[in-house]
XYZ file of C-alpha atoms in Angstrom:
191
model
C 54.573 -55.136 -12.727
C 56.605 -55.272 -15.844
C 56.661 -52.947 -19.002
C 58.036 -52.638 -21.768
C 59.850 -49.995 -23.297
C 57.429 -49.216 -27.046
C 61.050 -47.541 -28.805
C 63.565 -49.698 -29.948
C 66.873 -49.085 -29.100
C 67.938 -48.894 -32.247
C 66.281 -47.051 -35.657
C 64.550 -49.888 -37.665
C 66.563 -49.717 -41.004
C 64.568 -49.432 -44.803
C 65.280 -50.666 -47.804
C 67.457 -48.363 -49.618
C 65.861 -47.225 -52.533
C 66.725 -47.309 -56.604
C 66.008 -45.906 -59.863
C 67.674 -47.441 -62.775
C 66.758 -45.814 -65.812
C 67.911 -47.565 -69.454
C 68.540 -46.543 -72.883
C 68.134 -50.274 -75.238
C 69.363 -50.327 -79.177
C 67.687 -52.068 -81.245
C 68.437 -53.487 -84.824
C 66.829 -51.714 -86.466
C 68.593 -49.286 -85.653
C 65.668 -47.088 -82.741
C 66.636 -47.103 -79.758
C 63.295 -47.720 -76.365
C 64.182 -46.019 -72.541
C 62.996 -48.203 -69.617
C 63.139 -47.488 -66.046
C 62.604 -49.548 -63.135
C 59.883 -48.122 -61.280
C 56.801 -48.340 -63.517
C 56.756 -45.060 -65.329
C 55.820 -43.515 -68.282
C 58.173 -43.799 -71.284
C 58.316 -42.585 -74.867
C 57.866 -44.521 -78.128
C 60.893 -46.656 -79.376
C 62.419 -43.816 -82.252
C 65.421 -44.130 -83.847
C 65.629 -40.049 -82.627
C 68.749 -41.387 -80.190
C 69.553 -37.710 -78.828
C 66.066 -36.728 -78.001
C 66.347 -39.925 -76.478
C 69.739 -39.934 -74.328
C 67.896 -36.004 -72.948
C 64.265 -37.450 -71.924
C 66.016 -41.463 -69.882
C 69.174 -38.239 -67.916
C 65.755 -35.847 -66.730
C 63.913 -38.945 -65.824
C 66.561 -39.792 -63.925
C 66.877 -36.677 -62.478
C 63.156 -36.449 -61.616
C 63.379 -39.634 -59.779
C 65.879 -37.284 -57.719
C 64.511 -34.610 -57.095
C 60.964 -35.997 -56.287
C 62.067 -38.715 -53.849
C 63.438 -37.050 -50.221
C 66.685 -39.602 -48.637
C 64.755 -41.473 -45.669
C 67.460 -41.153 -42.467
C 66.273 -44.433 -41.643
C 66.756 -46.315 -45.490
C 70.005 -49.371 -45.722
C 72.874 -48.970 -48.126
C 71.620 -49.867 -51.851
C 74.475 -50.495 -52.709
C 74.987 -53.488 -49.818
C 72.014 -54.529 -50.548
C 73.422 -55.334 -53.878
C 76.845 -56.273 -52.570
C 78.357 -53.358 -53.020
C 79.223 -54.383 -57.069
C 79.508 -51.269 -58.039
C 82.512 -50.792 -56.085
C 83.523 -54.594 -55.788
C 87.226 -53.876 -55.676
C 86.565 -51.560 -52.717
C 85.140 -53.143 -49.335
C 83.386 -50.923 -47.225
C 81.500 -51.486 -43.821
C 78.480 -49.862 -44.504
C 77.349 -46.777 -42.544
C 77.678 -42.980 -41.530
C 74.541 -40.372 -43.249
C 72.539 -41.744 -46.008
C 72.864 -40.492 -49.603
C 70.933 -39.662 -52.786
C 74.015 -40.284 -55.361
C 73.876 -40.477 -59.208
C 75.533 -42.453 -61.235
C 76.234 -42.127 -65.214
C 79.219 -43.958 -66.849
C 78.950 -40.912 -69.768
C 82.189 -43.400 -72.150
C 78.502 -45.685 -71.665
C 76.286 -43.036 -71.032
C 72.502 -45.787 -72.085
C 72.933 -45.832 -68.105
C 71.327 -43.942 -64.943
C 70.904 -44.923 -61.764
C 69.591 -43.491 -58.961
C 69.695 -44.353 -55.311
C 69.992 -44.423 -51.389
C 73.509 -45.648 -50.164
C 75.887 -44.262 -47.010
C 78.577 -42.351 -47.002
C 80.680 -45.095 -46.882
C 80.032 -46.299 -49.686
C 79.171 -42.691 -51.717
C 83.334 -42.149 -52.624
C 83.958 -45.409 -54.348
C 81.304 -45.832 -56.379
C 82.854 -44.844 -60.221
C 80.989 -41.933 -61.952
C 78.483 -41.127 -58.964
C 77.486 -38.416 -58.751
C 75.386 -36.582 -54.351
C 72.892 -35.599 -54.730
C 71.224 -35.319 -51.164
C 71.632 -35.855 -48.228
C 68.926 -37.354 -45.418
C 67.657 -34.864 -42.899
C 68.953 -35.321 -39.752
C 65.185 -37.374 -38.129
C 63.820 -35.341 -35.119
C 64.168 -35.286 -32.083
C 61.129 -37.309 -30.134
C 58.764 -34.419 -28.496
C 59.479 -35.939 -24.575
C 63.163 -35.367 -25.195
C 63.017 -32.151 -26.612
C 62.522 -29.427 -24.091
C 59.750 -26.965 -24.162
C 59.339 -23.918 -25.579
C 58.047 -21.049 -23.017
C 54.809 -20.004 -23.648
C 55.341 -16.268 -24.854
C 50.878 -15.338 -24.789
C 50.212 -13.674 -28.651
C 50.094 -9.257 -27.980
C 46.249 -8.200 -27.140
C 45.095 -6.047 -29.603
C 43.913 -2.617 -28.449
C 40.258 -2.359 -28.796
C 39.231 1.148 -30.975
C 36.007 2.153 -30.511
C 33.679 3.268 -32.769
C 34.010 3.271 -37.062
C 38.144 3.750 -36.651
C 39.210 -0.163 -35.722
C 42.489 -2.125 -36.487
C 41.812 -4.885 -39.006
C 41.875 -7.642 -36.178
C 40.036 -5.957 -33.415
C 36.136 -7.212 -34.824
C 37.085 -10.797 -34.900
C 39.320 -10.676 -31.923
C 36.942 -8.575 -29.268
C 33.465 -11.140 -30.891
C 31.829 -8.084 -32.056
C 31.330 -5.829 -34.583
C 33.738 -2.832 -34.671
C 31.057 -1.047 -37.512
C 27.289 -0.175 -36.260
C 25.056 -1.672 -39.469
C 22.348 1.111 -40.897
C 19.104 1.141 -39.503
C 17.168 1.699 -43.390
C 17.443 -0.722 -45.692
C 19.954 1.403 -48.285
C 22.543 0.685 -46.179
C 23.002 4.674 -46.068
C 23.905 6.019 -42.505
C 21.371 8.657 -41.578
C 22.555 12.153 -41.250
C 20.861 13.608 -39.435
C 16.922 14.203 -38.420
C 13.932 14.375 -41.072
C 12.646 17.309 -40.945
C 8.495 16.889 -42.175
C 7.147 19.472 -44.531
């Protein structure tokens, strides 16, 4: 009988993600903000400072909302490393999330998952987050010693710990037999 190993020897790479937020000017001195993802954008406006702030905040929001995936491929490589065309490297290392923005141009913000080799070569890029190491499968982790929970002392009567009733499965305070909800104080005397 032949068995097939269900786990691949190399991790499966998924395409690296990238978001581009762009401020576009128009001939009537107004501008619009666009995003490569299907996001809600503000209307066309002449207030360029407000639109610039919005675009920067929108790119930061994409970076904050997205967690870096450790099995992502380098997004820069899928773009043929155009961001650092002068310096060619082999994509390798862990995945990082970078924000690219050239302050002299001030119209485009790019958030993308790239490898550690490409990240320092990309001009005007700042590393925002790093991928966490993938968790090992349960079979390779050493078994943790099972430590039983400490037993709570069972206190009888009206004085009990808060969790004793839940642990023992019975009520610690007995309900009264009278319908008033108050316990009896003693035998009634008839007159």
